[in-house]
CSV table of C-alpha atoms in Angstrom, one decimal:
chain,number,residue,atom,x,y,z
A,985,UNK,CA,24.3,9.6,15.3
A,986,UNK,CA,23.5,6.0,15.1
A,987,UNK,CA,19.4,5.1,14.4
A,988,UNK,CA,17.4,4.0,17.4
A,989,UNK,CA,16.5,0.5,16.9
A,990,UNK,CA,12.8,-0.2,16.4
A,991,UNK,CA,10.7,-2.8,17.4
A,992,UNK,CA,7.5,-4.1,15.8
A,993,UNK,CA,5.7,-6.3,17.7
A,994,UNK,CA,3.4,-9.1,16.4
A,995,UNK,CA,-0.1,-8.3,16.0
A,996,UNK,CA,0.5,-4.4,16.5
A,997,UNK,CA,-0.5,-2.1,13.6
A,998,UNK,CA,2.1,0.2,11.8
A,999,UNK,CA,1.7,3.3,9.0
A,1000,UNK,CA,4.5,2.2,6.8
A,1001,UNK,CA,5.8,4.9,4.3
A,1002,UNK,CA,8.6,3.9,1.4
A,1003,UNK,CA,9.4,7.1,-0.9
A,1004,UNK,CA,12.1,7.1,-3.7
A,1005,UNK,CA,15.3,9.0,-3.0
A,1006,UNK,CA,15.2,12.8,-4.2
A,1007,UNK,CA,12.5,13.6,-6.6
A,1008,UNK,CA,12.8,10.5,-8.8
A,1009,UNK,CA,9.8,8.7,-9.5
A,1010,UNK,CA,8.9,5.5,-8.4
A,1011,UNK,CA,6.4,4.6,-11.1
A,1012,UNK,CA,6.5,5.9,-14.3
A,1013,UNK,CA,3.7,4.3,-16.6
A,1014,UNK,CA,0.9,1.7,-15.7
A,1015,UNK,CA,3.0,-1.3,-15.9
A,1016,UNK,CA,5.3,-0.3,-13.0
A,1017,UNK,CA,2.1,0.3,-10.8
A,1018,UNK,CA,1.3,-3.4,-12.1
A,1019,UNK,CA,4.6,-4.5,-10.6
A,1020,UNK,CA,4.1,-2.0,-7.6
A,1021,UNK,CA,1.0,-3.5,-6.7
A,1022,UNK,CA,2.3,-7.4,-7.4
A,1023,UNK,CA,5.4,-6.6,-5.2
A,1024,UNK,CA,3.1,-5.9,-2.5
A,1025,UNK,CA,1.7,-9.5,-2.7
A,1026,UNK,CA,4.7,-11.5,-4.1
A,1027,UNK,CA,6.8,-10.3,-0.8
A,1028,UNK,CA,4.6,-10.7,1.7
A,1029,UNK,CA,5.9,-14.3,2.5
A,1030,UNK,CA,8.7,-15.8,4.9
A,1031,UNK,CA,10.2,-18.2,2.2
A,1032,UNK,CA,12.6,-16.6,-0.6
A,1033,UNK,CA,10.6,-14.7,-3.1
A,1034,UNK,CA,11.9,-15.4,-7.0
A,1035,UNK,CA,9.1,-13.4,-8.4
A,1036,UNK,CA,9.8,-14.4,-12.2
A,1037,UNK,CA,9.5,-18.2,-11.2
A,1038,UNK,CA,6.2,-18.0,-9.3
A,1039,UNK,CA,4.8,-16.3,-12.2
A,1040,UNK,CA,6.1,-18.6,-15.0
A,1041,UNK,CA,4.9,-21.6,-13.1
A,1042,UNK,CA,1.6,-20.1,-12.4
A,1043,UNK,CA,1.6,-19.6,-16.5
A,1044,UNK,CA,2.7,-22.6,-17.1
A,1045,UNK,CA,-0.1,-24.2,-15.1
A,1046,UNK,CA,-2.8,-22.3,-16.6
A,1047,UNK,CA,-1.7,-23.7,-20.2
A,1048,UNK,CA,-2.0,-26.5,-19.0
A,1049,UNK,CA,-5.7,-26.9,-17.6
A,1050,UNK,CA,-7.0,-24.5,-19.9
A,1051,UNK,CA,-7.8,-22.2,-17.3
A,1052,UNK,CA,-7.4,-19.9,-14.6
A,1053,UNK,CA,-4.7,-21.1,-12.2
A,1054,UNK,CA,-5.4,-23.4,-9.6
A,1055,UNK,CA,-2.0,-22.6,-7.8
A,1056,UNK,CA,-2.8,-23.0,-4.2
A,1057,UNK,CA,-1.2,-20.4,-2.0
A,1058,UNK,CA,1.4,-21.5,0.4
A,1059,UNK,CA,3.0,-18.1,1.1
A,1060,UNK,CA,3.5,-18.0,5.1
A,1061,UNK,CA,3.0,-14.1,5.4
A,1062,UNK,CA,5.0,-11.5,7.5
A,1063,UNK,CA,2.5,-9.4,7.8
A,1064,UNK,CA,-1.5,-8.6,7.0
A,1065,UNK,CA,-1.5,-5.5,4.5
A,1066,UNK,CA,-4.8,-3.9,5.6
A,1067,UNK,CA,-4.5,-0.9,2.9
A,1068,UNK,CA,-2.2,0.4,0.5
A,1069,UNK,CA,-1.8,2.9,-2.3
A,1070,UNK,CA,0.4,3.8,-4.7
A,1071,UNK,CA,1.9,7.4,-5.4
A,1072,UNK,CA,3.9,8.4,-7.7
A,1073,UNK,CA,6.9,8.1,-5.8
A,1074,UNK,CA,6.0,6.7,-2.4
A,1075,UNK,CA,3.9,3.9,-0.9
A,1076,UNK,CA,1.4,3.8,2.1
A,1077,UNK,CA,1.2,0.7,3.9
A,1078,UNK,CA,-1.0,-0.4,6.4
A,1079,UNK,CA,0.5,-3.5,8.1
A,1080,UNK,CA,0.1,-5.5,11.1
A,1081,UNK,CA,2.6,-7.8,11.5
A,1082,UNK,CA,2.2,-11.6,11.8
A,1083,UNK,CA,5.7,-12.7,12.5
A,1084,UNK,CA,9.1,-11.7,14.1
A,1085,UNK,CA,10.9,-8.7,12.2
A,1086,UNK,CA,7.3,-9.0,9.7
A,1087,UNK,CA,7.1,-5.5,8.5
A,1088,UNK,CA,11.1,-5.2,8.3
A,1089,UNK,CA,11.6,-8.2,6.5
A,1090,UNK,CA,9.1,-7.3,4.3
A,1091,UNK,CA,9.6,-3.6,3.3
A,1092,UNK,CA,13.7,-4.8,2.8
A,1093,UNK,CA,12.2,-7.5,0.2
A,1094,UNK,CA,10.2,-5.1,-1.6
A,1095,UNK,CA,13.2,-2.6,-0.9
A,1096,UNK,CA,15.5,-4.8,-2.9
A,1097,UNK,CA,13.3,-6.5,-5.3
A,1098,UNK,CA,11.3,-3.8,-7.3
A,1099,UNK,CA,14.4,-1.6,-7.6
A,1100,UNK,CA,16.2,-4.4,-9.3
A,1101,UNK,CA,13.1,-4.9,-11.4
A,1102,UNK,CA,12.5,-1.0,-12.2
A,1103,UNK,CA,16.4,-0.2,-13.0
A,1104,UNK,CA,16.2,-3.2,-15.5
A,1105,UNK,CA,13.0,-1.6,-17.3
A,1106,UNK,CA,14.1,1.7,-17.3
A,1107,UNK,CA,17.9,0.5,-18.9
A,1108,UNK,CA,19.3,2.3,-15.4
A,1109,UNK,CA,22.9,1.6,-14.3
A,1110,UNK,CA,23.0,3.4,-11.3
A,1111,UNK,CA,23.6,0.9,-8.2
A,1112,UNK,CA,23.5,3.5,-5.4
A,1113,UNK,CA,20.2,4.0,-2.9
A,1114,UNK,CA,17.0,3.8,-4.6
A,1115,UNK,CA,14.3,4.4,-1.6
A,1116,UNK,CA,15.1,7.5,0.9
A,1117,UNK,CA,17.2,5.8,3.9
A,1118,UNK,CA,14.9,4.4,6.4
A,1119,UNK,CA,11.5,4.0,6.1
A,1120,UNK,CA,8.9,5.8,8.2
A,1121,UNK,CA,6.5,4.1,10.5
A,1122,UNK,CA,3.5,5.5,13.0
A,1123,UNK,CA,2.2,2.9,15.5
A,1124,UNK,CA,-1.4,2.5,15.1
A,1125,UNK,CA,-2.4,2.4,18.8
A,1126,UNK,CA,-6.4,2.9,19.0
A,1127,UNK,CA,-9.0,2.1,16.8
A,1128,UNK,CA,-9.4,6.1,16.3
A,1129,UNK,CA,-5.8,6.2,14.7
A,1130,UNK,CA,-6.6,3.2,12.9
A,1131,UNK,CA,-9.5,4.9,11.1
A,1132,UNK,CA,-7.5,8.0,10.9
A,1133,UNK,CA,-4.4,6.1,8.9
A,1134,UNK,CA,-7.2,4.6,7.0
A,1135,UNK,CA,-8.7,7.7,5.7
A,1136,UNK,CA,-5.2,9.4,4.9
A,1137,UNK,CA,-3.9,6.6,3.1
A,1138,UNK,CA,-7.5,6.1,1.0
A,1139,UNK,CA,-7.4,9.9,0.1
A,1140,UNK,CA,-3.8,10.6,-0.4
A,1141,UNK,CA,-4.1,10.4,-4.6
A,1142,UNK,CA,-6.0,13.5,-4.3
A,1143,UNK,CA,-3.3,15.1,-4.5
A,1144,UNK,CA,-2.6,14.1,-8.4
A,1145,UNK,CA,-5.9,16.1,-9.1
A,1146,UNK,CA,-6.0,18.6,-6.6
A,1147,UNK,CA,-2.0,19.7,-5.3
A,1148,UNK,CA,-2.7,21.5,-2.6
A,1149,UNK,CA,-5.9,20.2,-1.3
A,1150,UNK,CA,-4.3,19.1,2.3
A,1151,UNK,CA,-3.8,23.1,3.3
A,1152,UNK,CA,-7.5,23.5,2.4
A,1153,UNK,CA,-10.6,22.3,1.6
A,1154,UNK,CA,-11.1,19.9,-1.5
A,1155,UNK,CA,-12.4,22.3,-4.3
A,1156,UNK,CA,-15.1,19.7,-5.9
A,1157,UNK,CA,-15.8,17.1,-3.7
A,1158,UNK,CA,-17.9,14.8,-6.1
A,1159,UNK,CA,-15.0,15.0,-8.8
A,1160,UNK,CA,-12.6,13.5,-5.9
A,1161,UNK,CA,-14.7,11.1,-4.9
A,1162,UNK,CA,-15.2,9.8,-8.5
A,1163,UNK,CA,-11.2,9.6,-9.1
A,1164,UNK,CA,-11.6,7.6,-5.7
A,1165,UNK,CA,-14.1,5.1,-6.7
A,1166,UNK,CA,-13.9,5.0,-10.2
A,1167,UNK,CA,-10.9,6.1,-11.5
A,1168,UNK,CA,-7.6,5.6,-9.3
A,1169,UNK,CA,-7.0,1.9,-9.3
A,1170,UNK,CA,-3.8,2.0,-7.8
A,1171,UNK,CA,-5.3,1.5,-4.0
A,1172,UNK,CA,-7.1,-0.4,-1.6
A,1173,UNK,CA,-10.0,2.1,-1.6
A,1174,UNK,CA,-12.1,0.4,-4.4
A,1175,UNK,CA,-11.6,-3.5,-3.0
A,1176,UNK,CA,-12.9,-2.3,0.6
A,1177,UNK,CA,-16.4,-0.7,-1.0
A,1178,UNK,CA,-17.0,-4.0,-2.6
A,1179,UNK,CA,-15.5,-3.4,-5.8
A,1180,UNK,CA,-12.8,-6.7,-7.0
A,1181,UNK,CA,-9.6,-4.6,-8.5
A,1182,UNK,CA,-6.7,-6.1,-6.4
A,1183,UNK,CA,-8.6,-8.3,-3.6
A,1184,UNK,CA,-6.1,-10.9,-2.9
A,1185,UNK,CA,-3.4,-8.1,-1.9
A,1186,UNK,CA,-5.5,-7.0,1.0
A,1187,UNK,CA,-6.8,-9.0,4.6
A,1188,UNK,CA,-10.2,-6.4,5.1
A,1189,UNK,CA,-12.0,-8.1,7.4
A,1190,UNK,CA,-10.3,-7.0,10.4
A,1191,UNK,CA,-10.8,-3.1,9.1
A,1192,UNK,CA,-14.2,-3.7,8.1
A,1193,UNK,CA,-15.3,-4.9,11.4
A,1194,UNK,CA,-13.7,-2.0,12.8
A,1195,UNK,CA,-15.1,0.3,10.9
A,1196,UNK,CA,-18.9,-1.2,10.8
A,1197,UNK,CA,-18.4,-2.5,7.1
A,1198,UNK,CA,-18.2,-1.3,3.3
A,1199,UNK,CA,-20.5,1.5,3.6
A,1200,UNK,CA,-19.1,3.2,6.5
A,1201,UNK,CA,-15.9,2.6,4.9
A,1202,UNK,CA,-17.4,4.7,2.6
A,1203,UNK,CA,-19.0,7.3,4.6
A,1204,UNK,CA,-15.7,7.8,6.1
A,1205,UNK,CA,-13.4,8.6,2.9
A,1206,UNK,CA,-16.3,10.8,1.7
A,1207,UNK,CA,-16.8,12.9,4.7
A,1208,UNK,CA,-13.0,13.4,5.3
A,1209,UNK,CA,-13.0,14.9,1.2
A,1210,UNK,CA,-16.4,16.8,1.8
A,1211,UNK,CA,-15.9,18.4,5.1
A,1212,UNK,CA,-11.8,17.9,5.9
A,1213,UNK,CA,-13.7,16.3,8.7
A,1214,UNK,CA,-11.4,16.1,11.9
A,1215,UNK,CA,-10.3,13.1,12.6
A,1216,UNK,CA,-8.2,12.6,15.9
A,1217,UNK,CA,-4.4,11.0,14.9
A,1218,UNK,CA,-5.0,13.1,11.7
A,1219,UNK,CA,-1.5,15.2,12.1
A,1220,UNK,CA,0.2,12.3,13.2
A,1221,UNK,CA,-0.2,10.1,10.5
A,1222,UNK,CA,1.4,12.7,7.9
A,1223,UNK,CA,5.0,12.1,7.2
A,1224,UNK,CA,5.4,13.2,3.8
């Protein structure tokens, strides 16, 4: 049966999950999270993406002020990423697209590019599907979904300390909000309470506003981990 055809329409919000085929792991060790996270910037622009150029040109430059980078950023985006994180083999996106075919554009770029870059690493020959056919998307329609997606997507890694905490409650809430805060880089969660671990990857201040700033951003992760606090869109949002 041939795949209904979806359209994404500018300046509408979509739940974007990508997970590896089977039960293969997307990232294995802390540099592929690196490149995980850097694919998520690097591809979120409309012009051809040759990710080892950019970066030797932005070395390059740095040797030669003695300095950080001044590279000025000229990247015409697809899309806002609003959150992320990073499992071990699936993403959450949270993306409101900017421009025509945005979010499909840009999932097929990082759909194309990190497997060429992870197959290379790993010394893998196999040139057959990497990600699981097509990838699944929930429209965001109310600013109730919206803080639902956020939620789910900001406490998803819980799930690395604490397997079957969605079918129950969270065991010891102030240990998972720790590994939120303090010890899980591989998300949005830390940049949207204030703290700079990948800033440049996210646009917050449309989620922010939304939400009544960094401390209800907060408020919000923590009550949905101390209480499995309700939240309306909850069910929807959960694909895996």
């Amino acid at each position: 049966m041939p795949q209904r055809k979806r359209n994404f329409v500018n300046e509408e919000i979509h739940h974007v999950i990508l997970k590896r085929i089977g039960n293969e792991l997307l990232f294995r060790d802390t540099d592929d999270y690196y490149r995980g996270v850097f694919s998520i910037y690097e591809f979120n622009t409309s012009k051809p993406t040759e990710i080892y150029i950019r970066r030797r040109a932005r070395i390059a430059e740095k040797k030669k002020v003695g300095g950080p980078t001044s590279h000025v950023d000229e990247r015409k985006k697809l899309v806002k990423v609003l959150a992320f994180a990073l499992m071990p083999n699936h993403i959450h996106l949270l993306l409101k697209q900017l421009k025509d075919n945005g979010i499909t554009n840009f999932v097929k770029k990082i759909g194309s590019g990190y497997p060429l870059y992870f197959r290379k690493k790993h010394n893998q020959t196999d040139k057959g599907y990497f990600f699981k056919g097509r990838f699944a998307s929930i429209h965001v329609k109310s600013d109730s979904q919206l803080i639902a997606a956020f939620a789910y997507i900001h406490t998803n890694p819980l799930s690395l300390i604490e397997p079957g905490w969605k079918g129950g409650k969270v065991k010891n809430p102030r240990k998972a909000i720790e590994f939120l805060e303090k010890k899980y880089r591989w998300s949005s969660h830390q940049d949207y309470l204030g703290k700079k671990n990948f800033p440049s990857v996210t646009d917050r201040d449309f989620l922010l506003k939304t939400i009544g700033g960094q401390e209800k951003a907060r408020e919000i992760v923590n009550d949905w981990i101390k209480h499995k606090k309700a939240i309306k869109g909850i069910n929807k949002i959960s694909l895996e």
